[in-house]
CSV table of N, CA, C and O in Angstrom, one decimal:
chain,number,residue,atom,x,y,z
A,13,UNK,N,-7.9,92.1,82.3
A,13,UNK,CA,-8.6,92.4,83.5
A,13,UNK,C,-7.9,93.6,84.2
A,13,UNK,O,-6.7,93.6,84.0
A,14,UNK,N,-8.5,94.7,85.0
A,14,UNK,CA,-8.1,95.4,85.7
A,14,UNK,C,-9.3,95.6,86.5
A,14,UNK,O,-10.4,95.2,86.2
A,15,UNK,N,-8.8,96.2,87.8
A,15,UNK,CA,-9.5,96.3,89.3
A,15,UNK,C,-10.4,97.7,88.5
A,15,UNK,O,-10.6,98.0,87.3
A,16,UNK,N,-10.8,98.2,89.6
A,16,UNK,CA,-11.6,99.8,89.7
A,16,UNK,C,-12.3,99.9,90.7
A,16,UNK,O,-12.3,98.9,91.4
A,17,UNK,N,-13.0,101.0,91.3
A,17,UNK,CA,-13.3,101.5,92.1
A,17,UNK,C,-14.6,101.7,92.2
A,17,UNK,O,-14.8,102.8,91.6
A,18,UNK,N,-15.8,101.2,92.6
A,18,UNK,CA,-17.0,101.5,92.8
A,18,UNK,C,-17.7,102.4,93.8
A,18,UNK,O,-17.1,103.0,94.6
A,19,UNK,N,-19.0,102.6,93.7
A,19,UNK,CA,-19.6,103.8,94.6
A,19,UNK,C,-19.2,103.9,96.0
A,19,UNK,O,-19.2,104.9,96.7
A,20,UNK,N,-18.9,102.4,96.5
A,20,UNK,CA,-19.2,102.2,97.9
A,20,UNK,C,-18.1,103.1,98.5
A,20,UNK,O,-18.4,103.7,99.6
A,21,UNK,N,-17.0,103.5,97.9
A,21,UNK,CA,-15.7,104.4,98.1
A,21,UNK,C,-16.0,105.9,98.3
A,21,UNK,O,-15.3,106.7,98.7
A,22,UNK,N,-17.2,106.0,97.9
A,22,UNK,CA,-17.8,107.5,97.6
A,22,UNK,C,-18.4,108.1,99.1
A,22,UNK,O,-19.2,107.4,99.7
A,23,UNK,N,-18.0,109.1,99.6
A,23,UNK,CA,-17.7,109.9,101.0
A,23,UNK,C,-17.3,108.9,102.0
A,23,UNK,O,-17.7,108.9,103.2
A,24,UNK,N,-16.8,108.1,101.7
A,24,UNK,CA,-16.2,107.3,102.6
A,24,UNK,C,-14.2,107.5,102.3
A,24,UNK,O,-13.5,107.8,103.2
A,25,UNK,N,-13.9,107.3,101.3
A,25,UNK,CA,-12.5,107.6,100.6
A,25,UNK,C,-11.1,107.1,101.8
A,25,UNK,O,-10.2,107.8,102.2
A,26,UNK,N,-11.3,105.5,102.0
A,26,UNK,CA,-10.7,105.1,102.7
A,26,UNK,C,-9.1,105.4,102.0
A,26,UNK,O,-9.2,106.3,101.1
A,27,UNK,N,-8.2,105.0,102.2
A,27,UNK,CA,-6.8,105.1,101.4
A,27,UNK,C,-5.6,104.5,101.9
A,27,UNK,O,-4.5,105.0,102.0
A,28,UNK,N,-6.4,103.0,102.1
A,28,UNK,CA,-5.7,102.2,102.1
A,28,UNK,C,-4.8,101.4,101.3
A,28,UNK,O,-3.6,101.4,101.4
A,29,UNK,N,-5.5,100.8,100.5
A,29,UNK,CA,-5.4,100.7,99.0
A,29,UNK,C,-4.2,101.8,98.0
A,29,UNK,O,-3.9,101.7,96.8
A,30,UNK,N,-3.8,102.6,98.9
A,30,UNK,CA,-2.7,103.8,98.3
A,30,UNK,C,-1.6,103.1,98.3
A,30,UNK,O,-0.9,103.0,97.3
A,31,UNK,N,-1.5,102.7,99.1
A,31,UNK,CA,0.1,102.6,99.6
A,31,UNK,C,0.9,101.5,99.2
A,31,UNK,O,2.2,101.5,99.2
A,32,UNK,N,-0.6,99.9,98.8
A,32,UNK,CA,-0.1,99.0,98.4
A,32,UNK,C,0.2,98.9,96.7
A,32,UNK,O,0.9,98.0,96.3
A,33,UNK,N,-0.2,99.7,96.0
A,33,UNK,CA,-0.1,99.6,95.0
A,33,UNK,C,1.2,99.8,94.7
A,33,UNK,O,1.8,100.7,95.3
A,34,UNK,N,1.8,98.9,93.7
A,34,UNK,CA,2.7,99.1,93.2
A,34,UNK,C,3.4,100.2,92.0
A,34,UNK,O,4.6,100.3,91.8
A,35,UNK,N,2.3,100.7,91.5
A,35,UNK,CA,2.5,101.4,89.9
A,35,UNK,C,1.5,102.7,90.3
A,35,UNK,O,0.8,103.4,89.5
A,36,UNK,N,1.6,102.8,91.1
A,36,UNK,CA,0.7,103.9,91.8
A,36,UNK,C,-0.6,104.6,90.7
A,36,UNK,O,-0.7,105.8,90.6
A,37,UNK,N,-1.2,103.8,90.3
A,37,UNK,CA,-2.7,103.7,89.7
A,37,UNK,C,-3.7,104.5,89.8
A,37,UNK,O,-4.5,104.9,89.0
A,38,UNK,N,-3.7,105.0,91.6
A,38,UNK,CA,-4.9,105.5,92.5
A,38,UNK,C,-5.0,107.3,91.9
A,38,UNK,O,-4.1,108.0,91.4
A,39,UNK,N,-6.1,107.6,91.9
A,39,UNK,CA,-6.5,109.2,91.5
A,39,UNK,C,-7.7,109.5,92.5
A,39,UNK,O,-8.7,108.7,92.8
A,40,UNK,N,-7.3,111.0,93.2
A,40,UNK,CA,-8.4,111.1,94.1
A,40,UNK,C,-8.8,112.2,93.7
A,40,UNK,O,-8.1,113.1,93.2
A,41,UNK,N,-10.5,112.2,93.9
A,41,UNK,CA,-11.3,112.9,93.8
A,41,UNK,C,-11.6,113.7,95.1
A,41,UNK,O,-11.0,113.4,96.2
A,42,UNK,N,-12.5,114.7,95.0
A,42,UNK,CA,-12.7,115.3,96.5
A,42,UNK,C,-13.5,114.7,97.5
A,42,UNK,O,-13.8,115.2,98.6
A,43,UNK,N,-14.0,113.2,97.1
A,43,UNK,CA,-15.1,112.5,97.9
A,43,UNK,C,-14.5,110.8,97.5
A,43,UNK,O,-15.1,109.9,98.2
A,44,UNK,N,-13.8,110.4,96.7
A,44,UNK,CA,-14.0,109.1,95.9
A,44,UNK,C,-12.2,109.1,95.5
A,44,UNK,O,-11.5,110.0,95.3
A,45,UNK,N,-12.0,108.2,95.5
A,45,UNK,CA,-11.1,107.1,94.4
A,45,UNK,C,-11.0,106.7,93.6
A,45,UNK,O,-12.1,106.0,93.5
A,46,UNK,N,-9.9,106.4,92.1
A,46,UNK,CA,-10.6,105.8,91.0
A,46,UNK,C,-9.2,105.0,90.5
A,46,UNK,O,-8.1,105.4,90.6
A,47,UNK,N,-9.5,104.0,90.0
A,47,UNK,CA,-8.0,103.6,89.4
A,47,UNK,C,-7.9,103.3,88.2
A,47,UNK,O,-8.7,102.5,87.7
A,48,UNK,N,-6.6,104.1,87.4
A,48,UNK,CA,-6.7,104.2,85.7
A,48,UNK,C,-7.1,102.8,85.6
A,48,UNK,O,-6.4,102.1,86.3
A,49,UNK,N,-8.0,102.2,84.8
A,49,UNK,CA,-7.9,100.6,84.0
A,49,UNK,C,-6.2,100.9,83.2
A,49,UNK,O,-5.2,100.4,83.7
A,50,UNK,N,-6.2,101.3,82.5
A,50,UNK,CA,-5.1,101.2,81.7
A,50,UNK,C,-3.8,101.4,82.2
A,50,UNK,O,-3.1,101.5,81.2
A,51,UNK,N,-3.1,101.5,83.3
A,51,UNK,CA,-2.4,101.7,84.2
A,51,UNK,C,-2.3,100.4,85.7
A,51,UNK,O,-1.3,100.1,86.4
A,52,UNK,N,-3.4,99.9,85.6
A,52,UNK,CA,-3.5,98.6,86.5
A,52,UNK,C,-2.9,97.6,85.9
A,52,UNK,O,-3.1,97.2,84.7
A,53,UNK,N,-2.0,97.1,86.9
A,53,UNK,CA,-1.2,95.9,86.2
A,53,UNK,C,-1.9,94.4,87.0
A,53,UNK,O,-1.3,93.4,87.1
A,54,UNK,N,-3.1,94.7,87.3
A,54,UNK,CA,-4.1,93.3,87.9
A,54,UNK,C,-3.2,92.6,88.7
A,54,UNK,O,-3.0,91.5,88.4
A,55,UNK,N,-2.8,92.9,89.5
A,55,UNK,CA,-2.3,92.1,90.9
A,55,UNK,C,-3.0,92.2,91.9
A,55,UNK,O,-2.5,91.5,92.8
A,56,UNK,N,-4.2,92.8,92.2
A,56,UNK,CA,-5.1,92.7,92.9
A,56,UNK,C,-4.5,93.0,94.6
A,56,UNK,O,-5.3,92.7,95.5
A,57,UNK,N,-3.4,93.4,94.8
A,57,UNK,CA,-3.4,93.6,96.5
A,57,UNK,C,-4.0,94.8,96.6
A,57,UNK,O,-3.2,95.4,97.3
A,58,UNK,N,-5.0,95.5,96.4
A,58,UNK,CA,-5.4,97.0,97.0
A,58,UNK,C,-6.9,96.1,97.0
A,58,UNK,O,-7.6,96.5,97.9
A,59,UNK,N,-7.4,95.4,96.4
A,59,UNK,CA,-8.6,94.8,96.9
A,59,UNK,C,-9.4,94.3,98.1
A,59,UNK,O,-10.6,94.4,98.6
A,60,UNK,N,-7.8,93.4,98.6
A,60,UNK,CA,-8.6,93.1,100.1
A,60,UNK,C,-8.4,94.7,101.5
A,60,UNK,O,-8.9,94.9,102.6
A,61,UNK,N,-7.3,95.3,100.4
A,61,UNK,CA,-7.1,96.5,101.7
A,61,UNK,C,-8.3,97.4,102.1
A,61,UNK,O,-8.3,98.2,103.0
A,62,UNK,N,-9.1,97.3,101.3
A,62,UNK,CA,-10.0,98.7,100.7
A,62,UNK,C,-11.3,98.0,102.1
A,62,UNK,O,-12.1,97.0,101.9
A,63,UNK,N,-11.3,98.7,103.2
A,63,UNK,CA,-12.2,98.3,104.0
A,63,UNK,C,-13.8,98.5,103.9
A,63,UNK,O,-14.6,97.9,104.6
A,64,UNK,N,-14.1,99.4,102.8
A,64,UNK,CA,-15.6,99.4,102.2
A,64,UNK,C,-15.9,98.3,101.1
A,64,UNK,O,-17.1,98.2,100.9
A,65,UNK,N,-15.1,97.4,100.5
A,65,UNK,CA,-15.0,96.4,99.7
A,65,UNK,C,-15.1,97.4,98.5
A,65,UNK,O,-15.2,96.8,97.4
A,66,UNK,N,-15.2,97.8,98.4
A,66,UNK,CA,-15.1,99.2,97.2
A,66,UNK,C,-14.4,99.0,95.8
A,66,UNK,O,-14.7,99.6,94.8
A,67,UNK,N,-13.3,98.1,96.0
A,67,UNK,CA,-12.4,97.9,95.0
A,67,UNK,C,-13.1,96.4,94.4
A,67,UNK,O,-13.9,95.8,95.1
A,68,UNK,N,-13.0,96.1,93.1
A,68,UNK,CA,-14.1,95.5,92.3
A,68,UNK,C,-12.7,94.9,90.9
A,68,UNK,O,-12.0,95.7,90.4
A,69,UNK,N,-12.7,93.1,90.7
A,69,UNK,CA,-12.4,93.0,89.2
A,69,UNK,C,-13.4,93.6,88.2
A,69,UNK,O,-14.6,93.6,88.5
A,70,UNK,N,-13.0,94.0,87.1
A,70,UNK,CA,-13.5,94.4,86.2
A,70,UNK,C,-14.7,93.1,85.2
A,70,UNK,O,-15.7,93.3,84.5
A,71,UNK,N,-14.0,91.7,85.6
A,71,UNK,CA,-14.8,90.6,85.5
A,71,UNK,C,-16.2,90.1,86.1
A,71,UNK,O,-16.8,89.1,85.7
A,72,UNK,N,-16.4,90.9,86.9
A,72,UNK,CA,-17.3,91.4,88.0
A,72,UNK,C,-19.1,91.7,86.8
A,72,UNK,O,-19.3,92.5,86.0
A,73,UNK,N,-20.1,90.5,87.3
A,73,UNK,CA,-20.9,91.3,86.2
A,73,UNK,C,-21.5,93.1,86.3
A,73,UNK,O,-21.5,93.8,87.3
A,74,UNK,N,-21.7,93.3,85.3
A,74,UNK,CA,-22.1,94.9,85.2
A,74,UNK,C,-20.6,96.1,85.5
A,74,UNK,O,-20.5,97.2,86.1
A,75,UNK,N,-20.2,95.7,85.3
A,75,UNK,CA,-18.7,96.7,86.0
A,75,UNK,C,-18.2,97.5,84.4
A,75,UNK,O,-17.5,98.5,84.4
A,76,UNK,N,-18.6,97.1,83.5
A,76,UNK,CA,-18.5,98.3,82.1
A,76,UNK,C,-18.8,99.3,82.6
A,76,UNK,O,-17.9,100.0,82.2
A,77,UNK,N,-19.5,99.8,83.2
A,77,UNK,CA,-20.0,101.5,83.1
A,77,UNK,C,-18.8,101.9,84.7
A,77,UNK,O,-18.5,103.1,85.0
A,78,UNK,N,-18.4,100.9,85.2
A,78,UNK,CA,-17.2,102.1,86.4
A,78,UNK,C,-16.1,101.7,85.9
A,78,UNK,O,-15.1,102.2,86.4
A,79,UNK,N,-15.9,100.8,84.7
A,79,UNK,CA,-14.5,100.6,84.2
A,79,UNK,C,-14.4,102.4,83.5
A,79,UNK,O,-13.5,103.2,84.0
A,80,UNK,N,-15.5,103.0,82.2
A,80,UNK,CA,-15.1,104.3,81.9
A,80,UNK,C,-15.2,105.0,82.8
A,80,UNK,O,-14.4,105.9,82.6
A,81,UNK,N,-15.8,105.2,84.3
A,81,UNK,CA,-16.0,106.0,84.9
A,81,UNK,C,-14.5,106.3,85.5
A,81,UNK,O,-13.8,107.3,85.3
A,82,UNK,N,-14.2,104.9,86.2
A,82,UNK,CA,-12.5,105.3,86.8
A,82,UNK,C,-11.7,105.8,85.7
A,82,UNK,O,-10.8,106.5,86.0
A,83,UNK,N,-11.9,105.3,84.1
A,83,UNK,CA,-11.3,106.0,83.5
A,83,UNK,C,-11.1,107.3,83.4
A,83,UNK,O,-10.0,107.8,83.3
A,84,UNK,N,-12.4,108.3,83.3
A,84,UNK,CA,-12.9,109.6,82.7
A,84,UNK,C,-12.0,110.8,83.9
A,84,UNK,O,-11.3,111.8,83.7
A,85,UNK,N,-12.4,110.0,85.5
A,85,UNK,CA,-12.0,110.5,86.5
A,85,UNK,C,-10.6,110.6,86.5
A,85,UNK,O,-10.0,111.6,86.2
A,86,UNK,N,-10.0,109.5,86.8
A,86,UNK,CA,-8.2,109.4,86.5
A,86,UNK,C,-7.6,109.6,85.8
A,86,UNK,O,-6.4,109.1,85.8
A,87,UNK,N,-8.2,110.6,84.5
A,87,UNK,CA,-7.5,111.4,83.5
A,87,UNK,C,-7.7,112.7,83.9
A,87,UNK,O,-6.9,113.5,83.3
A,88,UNK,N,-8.4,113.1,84.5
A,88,UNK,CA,-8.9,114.1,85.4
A,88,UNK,C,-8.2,114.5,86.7
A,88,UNK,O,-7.4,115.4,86.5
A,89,UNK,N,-8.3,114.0,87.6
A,89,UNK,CA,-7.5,114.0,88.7
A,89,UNK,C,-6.8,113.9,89.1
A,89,UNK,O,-5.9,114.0,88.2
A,90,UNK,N,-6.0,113.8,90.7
A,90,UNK,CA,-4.2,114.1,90.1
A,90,UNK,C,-4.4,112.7,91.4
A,90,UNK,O,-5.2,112.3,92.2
A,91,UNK,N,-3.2,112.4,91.0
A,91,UNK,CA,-2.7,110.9,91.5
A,91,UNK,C,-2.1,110.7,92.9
A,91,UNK,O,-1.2,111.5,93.3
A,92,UNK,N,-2.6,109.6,93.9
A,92,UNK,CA,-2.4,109.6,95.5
A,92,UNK,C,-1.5,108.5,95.3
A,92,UNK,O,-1.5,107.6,94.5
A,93,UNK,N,-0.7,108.8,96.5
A,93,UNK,CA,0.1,107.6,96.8
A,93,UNK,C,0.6,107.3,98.2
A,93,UNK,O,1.4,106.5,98.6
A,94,UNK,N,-0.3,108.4,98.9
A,94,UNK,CA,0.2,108.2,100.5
A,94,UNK,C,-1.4,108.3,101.5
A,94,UNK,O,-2.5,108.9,101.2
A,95,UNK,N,-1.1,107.4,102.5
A,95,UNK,CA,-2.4,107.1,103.1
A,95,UNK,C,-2.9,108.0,103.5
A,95,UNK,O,-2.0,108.8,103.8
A,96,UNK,N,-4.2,108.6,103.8
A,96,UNK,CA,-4.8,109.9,104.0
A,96,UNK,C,-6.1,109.3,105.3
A,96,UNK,O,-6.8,108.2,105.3
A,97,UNK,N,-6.1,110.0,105.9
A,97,UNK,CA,-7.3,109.7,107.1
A,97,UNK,C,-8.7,109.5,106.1
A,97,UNK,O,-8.7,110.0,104.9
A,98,UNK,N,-9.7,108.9,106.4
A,98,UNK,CA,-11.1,108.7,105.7
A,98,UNK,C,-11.9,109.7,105.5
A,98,UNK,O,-11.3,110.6,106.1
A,99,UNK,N,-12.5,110.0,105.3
A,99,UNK,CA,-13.1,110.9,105.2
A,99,UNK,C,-14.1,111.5,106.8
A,99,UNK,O,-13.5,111.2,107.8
A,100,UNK,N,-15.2,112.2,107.0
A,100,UNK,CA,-16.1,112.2,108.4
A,100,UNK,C,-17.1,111.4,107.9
A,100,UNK,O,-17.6,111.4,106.8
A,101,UNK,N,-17.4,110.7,109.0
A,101,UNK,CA,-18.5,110.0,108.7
A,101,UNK,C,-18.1,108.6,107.9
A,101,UNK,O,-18.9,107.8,108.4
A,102,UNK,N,-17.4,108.1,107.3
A,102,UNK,CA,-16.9,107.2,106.9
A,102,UNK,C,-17.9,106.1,107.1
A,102,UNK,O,-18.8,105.8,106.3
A,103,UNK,N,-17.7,105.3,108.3
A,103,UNK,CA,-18.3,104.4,108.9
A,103,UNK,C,-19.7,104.0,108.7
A,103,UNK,O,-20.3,102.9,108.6
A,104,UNK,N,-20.1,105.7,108.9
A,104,UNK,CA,-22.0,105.2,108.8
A,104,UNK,C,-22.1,105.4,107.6
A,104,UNK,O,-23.2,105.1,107.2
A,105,UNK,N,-21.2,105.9,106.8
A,105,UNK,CA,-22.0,105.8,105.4
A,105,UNK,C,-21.7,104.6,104.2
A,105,UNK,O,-22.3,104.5,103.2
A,106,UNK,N,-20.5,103.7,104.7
A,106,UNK,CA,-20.3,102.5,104.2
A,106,UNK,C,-21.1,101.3,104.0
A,106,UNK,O,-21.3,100.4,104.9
A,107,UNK,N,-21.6,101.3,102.8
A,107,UNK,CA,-22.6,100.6,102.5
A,107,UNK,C,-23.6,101.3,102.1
A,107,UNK,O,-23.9,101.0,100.9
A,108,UNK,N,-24.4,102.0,102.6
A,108,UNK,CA,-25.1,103.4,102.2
A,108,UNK,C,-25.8,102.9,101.0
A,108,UNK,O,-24.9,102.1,100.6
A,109,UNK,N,-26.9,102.8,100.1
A,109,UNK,CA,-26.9,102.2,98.8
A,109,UNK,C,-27.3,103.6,98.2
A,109,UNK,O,-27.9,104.2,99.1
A,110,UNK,N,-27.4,104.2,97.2
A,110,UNK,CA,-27.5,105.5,96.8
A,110,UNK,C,-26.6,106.8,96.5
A,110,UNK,O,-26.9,107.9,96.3
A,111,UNK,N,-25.4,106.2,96.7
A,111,UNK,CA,-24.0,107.0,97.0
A,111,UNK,C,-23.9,108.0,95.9
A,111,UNK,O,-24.3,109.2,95.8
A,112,UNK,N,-23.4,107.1,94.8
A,112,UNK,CA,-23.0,108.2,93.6
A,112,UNK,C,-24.4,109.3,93.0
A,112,UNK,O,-24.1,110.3,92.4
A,113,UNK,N,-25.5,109.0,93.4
A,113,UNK,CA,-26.6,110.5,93.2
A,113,UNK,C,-26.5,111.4,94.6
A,113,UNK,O,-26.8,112.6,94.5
A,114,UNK,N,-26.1,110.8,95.8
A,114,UNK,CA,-26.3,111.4,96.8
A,114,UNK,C,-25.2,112.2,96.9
A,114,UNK,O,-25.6,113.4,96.8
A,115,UNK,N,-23.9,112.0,97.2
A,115,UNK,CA,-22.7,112.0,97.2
A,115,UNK,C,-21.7,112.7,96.1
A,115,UNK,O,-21.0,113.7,96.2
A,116,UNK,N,-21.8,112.1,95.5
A,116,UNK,CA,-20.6,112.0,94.6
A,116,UNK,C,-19.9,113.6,93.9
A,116,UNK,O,-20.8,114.3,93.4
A,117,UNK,N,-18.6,114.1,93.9
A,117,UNK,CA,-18.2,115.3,93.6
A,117,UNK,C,-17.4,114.9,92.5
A,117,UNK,O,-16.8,113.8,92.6
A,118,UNK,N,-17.4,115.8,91.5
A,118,UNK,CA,-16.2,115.4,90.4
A,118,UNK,C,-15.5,116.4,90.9
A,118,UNK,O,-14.4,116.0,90.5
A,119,UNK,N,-15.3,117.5,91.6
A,119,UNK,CA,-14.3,118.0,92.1
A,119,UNK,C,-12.9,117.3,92.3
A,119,UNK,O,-12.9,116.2,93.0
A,120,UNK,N,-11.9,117.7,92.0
A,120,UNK,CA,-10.3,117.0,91.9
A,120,UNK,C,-10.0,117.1,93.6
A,120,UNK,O,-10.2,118.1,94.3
A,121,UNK,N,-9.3,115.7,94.0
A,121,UNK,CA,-8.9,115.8,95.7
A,121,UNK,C,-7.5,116.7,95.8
A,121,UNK,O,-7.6,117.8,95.3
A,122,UNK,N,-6.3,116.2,96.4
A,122,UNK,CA,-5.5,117.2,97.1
A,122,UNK,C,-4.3,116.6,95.7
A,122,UNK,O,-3.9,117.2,94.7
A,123,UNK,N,-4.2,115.2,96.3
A,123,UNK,CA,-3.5,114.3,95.4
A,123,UNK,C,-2.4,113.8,96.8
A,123,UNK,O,-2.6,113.9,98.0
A,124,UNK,N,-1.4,113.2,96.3
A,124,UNK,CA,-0.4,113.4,97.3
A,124,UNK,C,0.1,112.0,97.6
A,124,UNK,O,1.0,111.7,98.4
């Protein structure tokens, strides 16, 4: 099993979830978060931190297609480990249903 990161995270990019991790897993994008599967050691504390509920077991039905996605991304991206303000707008767009066509940048975040 490993965690991952779903749409709900997308222009929202809370980063909470940074700081608990232990093995520092997290990769930011310029809009999103993603966490290597293969690098998650399934302990699950960035789960309850993640205030968009955004963070997801991989046991989760239908979660195959964001298990490669956080993969493809977090080989991509460069790796966070310190809390960062949310993004603008945050708030009203949490929950949002339509994110990853609306939203979504593969552009690489700052890292940090």
């Amino acid at each position: 099993m490993t965690y991952i990161v779903t749409d709900n995270c997308i222009a929202c990019k809370y980063t909470d979830c940074v700081e608990v991790c232990p093995v520092d897993c997290f990769y930011e994008g310029e809009n999103f978060l993603v966490i290597h599967p293969d690098e998650c050691i399934d302990c699950g504390v960035c789960e309850p931190e993640c205030p968009a509920d955004a963070i997801r077991p991989d046991t989760e039905p239908d979660m195959d297609k964001w298990v490669e996605f956080n993969r493809k991304y977090a080989e991509l991206w460069p790796v966070i480990i310190s809390k960062k303000d949310p993004m603008p707008g945050a708030e009203e767009k949490d929950g949002e249903s339509g994110k990853l066509e609306k939203y979504f940048s593969e552009a690489p975040g700052e890292g940090g």
